[in-house]
Short mmCIF file of C-alpha atoms in Angstrom, two decimals:
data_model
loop_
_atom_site.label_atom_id
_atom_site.label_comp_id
_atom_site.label_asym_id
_atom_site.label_seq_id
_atom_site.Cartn_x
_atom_site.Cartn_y
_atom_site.Cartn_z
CA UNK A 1 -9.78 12.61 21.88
CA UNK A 2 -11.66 9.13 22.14
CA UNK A 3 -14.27 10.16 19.60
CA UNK A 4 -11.62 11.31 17.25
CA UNK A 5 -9.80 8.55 17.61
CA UNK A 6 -12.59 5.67 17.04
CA UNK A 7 -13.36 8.16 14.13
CA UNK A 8 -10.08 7.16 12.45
CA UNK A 9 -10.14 3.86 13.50
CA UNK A 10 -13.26 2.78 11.74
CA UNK A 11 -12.59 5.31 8.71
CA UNK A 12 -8.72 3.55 7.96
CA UNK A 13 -10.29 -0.03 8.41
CA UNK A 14 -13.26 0.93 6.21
CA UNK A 15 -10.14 2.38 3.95
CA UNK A 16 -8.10 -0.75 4.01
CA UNK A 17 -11.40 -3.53 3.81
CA UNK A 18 -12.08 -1.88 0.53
CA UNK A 19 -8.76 -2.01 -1.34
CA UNK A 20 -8.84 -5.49 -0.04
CA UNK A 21 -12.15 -5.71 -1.33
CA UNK A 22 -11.04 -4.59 -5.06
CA UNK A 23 -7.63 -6.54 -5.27
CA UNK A 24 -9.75 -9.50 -4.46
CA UNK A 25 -12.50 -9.24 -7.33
CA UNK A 26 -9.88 -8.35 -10.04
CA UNK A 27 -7.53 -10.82 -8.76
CA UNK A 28 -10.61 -13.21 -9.59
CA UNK A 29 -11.72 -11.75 -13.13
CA UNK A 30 -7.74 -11.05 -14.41
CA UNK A 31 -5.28 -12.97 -12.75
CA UNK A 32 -2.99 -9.98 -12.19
CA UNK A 33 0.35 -10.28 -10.70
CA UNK A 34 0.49 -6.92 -9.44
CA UNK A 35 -3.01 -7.95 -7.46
CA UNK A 36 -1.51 -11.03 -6.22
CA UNK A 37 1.29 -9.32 -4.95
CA UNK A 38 -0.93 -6.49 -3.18
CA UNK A 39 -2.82 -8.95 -1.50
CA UNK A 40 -0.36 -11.05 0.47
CA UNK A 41 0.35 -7.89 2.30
CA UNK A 42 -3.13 -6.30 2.59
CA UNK A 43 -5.25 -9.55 4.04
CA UNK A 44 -2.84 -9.44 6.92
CA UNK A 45 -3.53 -5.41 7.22
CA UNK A 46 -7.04 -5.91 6.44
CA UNK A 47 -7.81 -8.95 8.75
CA UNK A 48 -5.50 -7.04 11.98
CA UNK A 49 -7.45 -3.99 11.00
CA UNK A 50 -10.60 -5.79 12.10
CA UNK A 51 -9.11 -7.65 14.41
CA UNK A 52 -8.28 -4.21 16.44
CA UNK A 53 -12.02 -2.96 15.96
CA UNK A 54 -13.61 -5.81 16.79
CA UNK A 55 -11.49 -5.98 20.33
CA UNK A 56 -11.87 -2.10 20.94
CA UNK A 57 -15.74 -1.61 20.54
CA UNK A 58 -16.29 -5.50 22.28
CA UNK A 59 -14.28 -4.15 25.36
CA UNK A 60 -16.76 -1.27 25.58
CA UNK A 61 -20.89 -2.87 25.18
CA UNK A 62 -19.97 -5.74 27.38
CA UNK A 63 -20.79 -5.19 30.72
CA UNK A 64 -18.52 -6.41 33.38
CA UNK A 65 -19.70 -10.04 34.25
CA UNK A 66 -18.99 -10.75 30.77
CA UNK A 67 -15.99 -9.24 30.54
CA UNK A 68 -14.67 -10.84 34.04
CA UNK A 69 -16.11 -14.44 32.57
CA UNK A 70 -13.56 -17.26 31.67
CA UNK A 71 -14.85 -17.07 28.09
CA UNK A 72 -13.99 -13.60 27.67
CA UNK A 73 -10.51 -14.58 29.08
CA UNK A 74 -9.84 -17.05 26.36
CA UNK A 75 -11.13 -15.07 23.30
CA UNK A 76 -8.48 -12.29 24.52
CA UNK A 77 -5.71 -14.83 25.03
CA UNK A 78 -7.00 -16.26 20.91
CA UNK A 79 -7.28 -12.88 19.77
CA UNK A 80 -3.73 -11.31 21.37
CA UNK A 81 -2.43 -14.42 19.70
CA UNK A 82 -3.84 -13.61 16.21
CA UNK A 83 -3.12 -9.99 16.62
CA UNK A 84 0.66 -10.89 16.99
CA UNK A 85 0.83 -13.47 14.55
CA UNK A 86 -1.17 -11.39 11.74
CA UNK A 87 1.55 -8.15 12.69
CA UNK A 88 4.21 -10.49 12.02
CA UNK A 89 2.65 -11.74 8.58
CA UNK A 90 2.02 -8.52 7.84
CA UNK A 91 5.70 -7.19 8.09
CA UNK A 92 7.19 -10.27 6.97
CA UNK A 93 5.24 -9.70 3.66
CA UNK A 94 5.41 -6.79 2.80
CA UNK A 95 9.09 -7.05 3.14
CA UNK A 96 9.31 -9.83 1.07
CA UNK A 97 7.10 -7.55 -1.25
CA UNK A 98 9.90 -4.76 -1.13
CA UNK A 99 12.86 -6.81 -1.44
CA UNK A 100 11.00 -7.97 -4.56
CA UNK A 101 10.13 -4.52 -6.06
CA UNK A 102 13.11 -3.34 -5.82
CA UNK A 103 15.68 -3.09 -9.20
CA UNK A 104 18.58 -5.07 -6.87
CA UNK A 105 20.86 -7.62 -7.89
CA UNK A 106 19.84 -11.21 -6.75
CA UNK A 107 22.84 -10.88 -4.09
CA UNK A 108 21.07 -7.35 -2.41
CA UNK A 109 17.49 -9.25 -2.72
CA UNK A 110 18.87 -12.41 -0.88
CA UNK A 111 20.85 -10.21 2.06
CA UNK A 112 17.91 -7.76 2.40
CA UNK A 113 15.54 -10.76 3.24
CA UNK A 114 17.63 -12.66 5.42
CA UNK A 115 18.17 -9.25 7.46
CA UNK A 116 14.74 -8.33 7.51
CA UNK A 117 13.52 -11.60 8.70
CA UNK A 118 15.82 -11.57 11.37
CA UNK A 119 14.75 -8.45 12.78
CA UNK A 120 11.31 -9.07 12.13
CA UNK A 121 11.55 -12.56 13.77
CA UNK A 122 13.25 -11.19 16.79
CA UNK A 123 10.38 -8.74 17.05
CA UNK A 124 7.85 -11.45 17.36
CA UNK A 125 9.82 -13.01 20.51
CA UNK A 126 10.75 -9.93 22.16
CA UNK A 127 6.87 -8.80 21.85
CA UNK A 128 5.50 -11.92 23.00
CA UNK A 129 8.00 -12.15 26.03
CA UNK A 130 7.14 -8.66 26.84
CA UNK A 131 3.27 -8.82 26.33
CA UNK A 132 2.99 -11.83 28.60
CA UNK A 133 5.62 -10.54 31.28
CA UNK A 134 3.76 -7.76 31.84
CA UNK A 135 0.36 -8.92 31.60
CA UNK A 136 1.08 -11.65 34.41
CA UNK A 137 -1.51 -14.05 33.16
CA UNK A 138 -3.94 -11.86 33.11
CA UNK A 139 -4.95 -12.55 29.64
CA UNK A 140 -7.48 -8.99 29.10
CA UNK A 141 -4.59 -7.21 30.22
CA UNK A 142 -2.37 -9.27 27.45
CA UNK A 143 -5.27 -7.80 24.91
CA UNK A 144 -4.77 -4.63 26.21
CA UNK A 145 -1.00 -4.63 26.17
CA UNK A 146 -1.54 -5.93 21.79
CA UNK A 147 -4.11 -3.88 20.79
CA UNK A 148 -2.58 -0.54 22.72
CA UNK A 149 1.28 -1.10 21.48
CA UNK A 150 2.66 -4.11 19.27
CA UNK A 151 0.72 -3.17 15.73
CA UNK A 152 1.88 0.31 16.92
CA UNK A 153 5.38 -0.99 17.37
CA UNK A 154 5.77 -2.89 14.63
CA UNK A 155 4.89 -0.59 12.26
CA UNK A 156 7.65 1.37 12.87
CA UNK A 157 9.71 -1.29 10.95
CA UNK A 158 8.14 0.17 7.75
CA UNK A 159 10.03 3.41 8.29
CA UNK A 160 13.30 1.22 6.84
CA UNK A 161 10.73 -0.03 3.74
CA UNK A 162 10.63 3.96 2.77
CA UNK A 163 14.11 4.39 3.16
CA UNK A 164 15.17 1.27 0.96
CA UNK A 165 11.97 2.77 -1.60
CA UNK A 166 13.77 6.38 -2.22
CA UNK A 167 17.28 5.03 -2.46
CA UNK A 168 16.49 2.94 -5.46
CA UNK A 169 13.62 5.01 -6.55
CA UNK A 170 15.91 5.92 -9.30
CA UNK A 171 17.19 2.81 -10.22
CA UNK A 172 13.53 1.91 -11.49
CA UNK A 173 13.29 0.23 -15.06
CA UNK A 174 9.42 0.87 -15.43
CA UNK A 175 6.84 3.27 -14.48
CA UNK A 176 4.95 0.54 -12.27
CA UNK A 177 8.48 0.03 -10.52
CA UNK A 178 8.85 3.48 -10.27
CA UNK A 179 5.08 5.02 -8.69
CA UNK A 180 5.37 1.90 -6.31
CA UNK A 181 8.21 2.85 -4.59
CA UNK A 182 7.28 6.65 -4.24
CA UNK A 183 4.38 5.24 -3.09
CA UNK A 184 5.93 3.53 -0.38
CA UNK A 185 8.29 6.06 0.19
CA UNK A 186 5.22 8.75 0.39
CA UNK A 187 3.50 6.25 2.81
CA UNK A 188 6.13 5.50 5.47
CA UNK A 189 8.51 7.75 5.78
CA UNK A 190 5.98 10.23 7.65
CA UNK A 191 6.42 7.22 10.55
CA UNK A 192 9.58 9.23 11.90
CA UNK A 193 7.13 12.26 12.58
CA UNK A 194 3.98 10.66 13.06
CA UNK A 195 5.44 8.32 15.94
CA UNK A 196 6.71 10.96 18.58
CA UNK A 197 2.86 12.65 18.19
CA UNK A 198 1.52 9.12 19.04
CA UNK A 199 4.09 8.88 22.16
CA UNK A 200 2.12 12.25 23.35
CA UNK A 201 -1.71 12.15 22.03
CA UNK A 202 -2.41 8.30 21.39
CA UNK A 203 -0.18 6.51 23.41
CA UNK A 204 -3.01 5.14 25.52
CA UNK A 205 -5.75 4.53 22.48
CA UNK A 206 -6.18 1.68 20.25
CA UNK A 207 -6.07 3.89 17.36
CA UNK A 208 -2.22 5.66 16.39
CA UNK A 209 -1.72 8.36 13.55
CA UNK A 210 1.17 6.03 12.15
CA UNK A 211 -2.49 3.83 11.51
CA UNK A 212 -2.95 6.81 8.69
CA UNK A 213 -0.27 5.53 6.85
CA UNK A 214 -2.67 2.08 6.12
CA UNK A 215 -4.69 4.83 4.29
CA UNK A 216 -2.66 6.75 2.79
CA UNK A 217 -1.50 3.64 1.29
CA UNK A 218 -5.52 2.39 0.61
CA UNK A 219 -5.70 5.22 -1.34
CA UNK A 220 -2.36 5.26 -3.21
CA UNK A 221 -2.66 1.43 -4.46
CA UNK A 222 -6.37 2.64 -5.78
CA UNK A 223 -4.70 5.11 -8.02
CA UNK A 224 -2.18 2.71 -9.27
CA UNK A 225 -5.01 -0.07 -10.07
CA UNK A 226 -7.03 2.31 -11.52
CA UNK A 227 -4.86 3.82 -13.96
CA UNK A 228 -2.89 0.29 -14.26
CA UNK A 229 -6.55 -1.56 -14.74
CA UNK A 230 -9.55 0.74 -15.70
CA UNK A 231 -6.90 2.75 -17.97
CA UNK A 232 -5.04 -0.29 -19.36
CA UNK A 233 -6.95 -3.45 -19.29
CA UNK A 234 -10.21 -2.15 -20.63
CA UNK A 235 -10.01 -1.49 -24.40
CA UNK A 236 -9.39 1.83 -25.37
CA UNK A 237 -8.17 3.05 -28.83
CA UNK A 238 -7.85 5.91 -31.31
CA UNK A 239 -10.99 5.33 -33.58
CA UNK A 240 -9.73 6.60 -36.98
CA UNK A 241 -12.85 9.28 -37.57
CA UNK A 242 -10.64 10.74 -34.18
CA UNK A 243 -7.47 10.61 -35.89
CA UNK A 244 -8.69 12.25 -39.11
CA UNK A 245 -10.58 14.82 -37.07
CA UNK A 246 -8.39 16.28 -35.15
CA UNK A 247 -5.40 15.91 -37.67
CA UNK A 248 -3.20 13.29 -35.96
CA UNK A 249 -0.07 12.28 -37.33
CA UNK A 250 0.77 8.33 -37.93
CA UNK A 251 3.84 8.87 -34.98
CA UNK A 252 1.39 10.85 -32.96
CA UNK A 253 -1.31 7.52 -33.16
CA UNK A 254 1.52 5.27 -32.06
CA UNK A 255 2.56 7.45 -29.44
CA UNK A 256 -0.82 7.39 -28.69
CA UNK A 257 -1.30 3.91 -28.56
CA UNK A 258 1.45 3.03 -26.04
CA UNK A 259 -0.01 5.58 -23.35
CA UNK A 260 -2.89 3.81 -23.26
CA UNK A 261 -1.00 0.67 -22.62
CA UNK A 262 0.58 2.34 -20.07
CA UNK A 263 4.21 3.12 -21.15
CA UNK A 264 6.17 5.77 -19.28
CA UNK A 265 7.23 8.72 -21.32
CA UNK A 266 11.20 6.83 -20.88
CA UNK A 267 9.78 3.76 -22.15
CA UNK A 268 8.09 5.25 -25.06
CA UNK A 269 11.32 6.83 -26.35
CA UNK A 270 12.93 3.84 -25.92
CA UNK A 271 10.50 1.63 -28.12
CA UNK A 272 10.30 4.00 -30.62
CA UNK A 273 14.28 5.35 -30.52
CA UNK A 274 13.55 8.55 -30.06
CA UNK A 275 14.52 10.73 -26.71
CA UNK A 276 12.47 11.77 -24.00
CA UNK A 277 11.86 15.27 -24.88
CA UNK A 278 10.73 14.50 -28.47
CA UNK A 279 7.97 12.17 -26.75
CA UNK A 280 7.47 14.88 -24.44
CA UNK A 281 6.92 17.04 -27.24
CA UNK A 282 4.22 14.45 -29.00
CA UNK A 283 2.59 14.56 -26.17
CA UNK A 284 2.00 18.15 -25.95
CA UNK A 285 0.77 18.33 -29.30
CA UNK A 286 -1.21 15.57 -28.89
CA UNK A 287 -2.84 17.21 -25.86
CA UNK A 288 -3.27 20.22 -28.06
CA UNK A 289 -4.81 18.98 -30.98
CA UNK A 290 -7.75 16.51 -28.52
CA UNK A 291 -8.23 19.88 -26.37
CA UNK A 292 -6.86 17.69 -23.24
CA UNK A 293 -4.88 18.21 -19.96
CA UNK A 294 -3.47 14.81 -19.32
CA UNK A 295 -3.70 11.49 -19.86
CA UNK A 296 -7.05 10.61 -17.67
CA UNK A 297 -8.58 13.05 -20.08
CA UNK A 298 -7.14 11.24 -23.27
CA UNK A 299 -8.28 7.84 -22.20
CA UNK A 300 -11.53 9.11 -21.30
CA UNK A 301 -12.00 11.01 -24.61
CA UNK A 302 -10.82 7.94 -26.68
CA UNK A 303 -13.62 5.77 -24.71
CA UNK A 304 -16.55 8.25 -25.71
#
C-alpha cells in the first residue's frame, strides 16, 4: 500500500507541476486571461503538491539525530505553516475562480463569495486550533497531523464547487463557460465516493485518492488549452486550392472558419441566424466532403 501510494503521489505532483509548467509559458508568450485565471489556483496546488513530497520522502532518508535536531523541529513548524496557508489559498481561489465562471447575476456572485470565504476562513482556524492541540508542541507531530489530514480535509470543500458547476452548467453562454464547468463538475464530484475509500485505505498515508482529482483536473485543463490555444491561437485556415478541391460551399467556408476560432455549434447558429441543426448539418457535410471525423482532424488537415 506504501509503494502504491508514493506511486501516486509523485505521478499527480509530476501531473499538476506540468500544467503549471504550460499555463506559465503561454501566460508569458499570449497574455491569456483564461491562463491567468488557471494559475491563481494551480501555483497554490502546484507549490502544496511539492510541499507534501518534499516533507514525505525528507521524513524517510533522514536518520533519527537529524530528525530529533532543533533544526528539523523548526523546518516542520515553517513547513506545517506553509502547508496550511497554501490549502487555504488554494480553496480561497479557486472559489473565487468559480464564483467567477459561473453565468450568475452580480447579487449570486457577491453572496456565493462572502459564504465561501466564511467557511473557508473558519476552516483555517478550526485546522490550526486542532493541528496544534493535538500535536502538543511537538512540532514533527504538527507536520504529521498537516501532511496526513488538512489538504485531505480541505479538499472536501471542492465537492460544493461541483455541485454549484452542474447546476448552472446549463445556464452557460459559451462553449469555454460551458467545458469548464463539466470539467469541474467531472473533477470533484467523485470527492463524495472517493473520501469514505480514503477513511479505510489511506487514512494514515500522505497520499489520498481525493489527490486524483488534482489530475484528473491536470489533464482536463490540458485539453481545454490545447484545443482553446494550439487549435485557436495558431493560424489555421481553409487554403482556397482546399475549398475548390473538395467542393466547399461559400456557407460551408464560413462555417468553417468559425470552428477554427473556436465557436460552439450554438454560437455558430447564432452568428450566422441559422439554427443548431442546420449547423449541425454543415458540419456533417463538411466532415464528409474533407474525409474527417471531428474537428481535431479538420484543424489538423487545414494545417497540412
Amino acid at each position: 500500500m506504501i509503494i502504491l501510494s508514493d506511486i501516486l503521489l509523485f505521478l499527480t505532483t509530476a501531473l499538476v507541476v506540468s500544467i503549471t509548467c504550460l499555463c506559465i509559458l503561454l501566460r508569458s508568450r499570449i497574455q491569456d486571461a483564461y491562463t491567468g485565471s488557471f494559475l491563481t489556483v494551480l501555483v497554490p496546488l502546484c507549490l502544496e503538491m511539492c510541499l507534501t513530497l518534499l516533507a514525505t520522502y525528507l521524513s524517510r532518508i533522514l536518520n533519527a539525530a537529524a530528525l530529533a535536531s532543533f533544526a528539523y523541529a523548526l523546518y516542520a513548524l515553517a513547513t506545517t505553516l506553509c502547508s496550511i496557508l497554501l490549502t487555504t489559498a488554494l480553496l480561497l481561489m479557486f472559489s473565487r475562480y468559480l464564483i467567477n465562471l459561473l453565468p450568475a447575476t452580480s447579487v449570486q456572485k457577491h453572496l456565493g463569495n462572502r459564504i465561501l470565504t466564511f467557511l473557508i476562513l473558519l476552516f483555517l482556524v478550526v485546522s490550526i486550533y486542532l493541528i496544534f492541540a493535538f500535536s502538543g508542541g511537538d512540532w514533527v507531530q504538527a507536520l504529521q497531523l498537516t501532511i496526513q489530514y488538512h489538504f485531505f480535509g480541505g479538499s472536501m470543500f471542492l465537492i460544493i464547487h461541483g455541485v454549484l458547476s452542474l447546476f448552472f452548467i446549463k445556464r452557460s453562454e459559451t462553449w469555454e463557460e460551458e467545458r469548464l464547468l463539466k470539467g469541474i463538475c467531472y473533477t470533484f464530484l467523485p470527492l463524495a465516493f472517493l473520501f469514505p475509500l480514503d477513511l479505510i485505505f489511506f487514512l494514515h498515508s500522505p497520499f489520498k485518492l481525493v489527490y486524483l482529482s488534482f489530475s484528473i483536473l491536470s489533464v482536463y485543463l490540458y485539453y481545454f488549452i490545447s484545443r482553446r490555444y494550439f487549435l485557436t491561437y495558431e493560424q489555421t485556415v481553409l487554403k482556397p486550392s482546399l475549398a475548390k478541391t473538395y467542393g466547399i460551399s461559400e456557407r460551408e467556408e464560413q462555417i468553417i472558419t468559425l470552428m477554427v476560432e473556436g465557436l460552439s455549434n450554438q454560437e455558430i447558429a447564432k452568428q450566422l441566424f441559422i439554427s443548431p441543426n442546420t449547423v449541425k448539418t454543415h458540419i456533417k457535410n463538411i466532415y464528409g466532403k474533407l474525409g474527417v471525423n471531428n474537428r481535431l482532424q479538420l484543424f489538423v488537415l487545414l494545417k497540412s
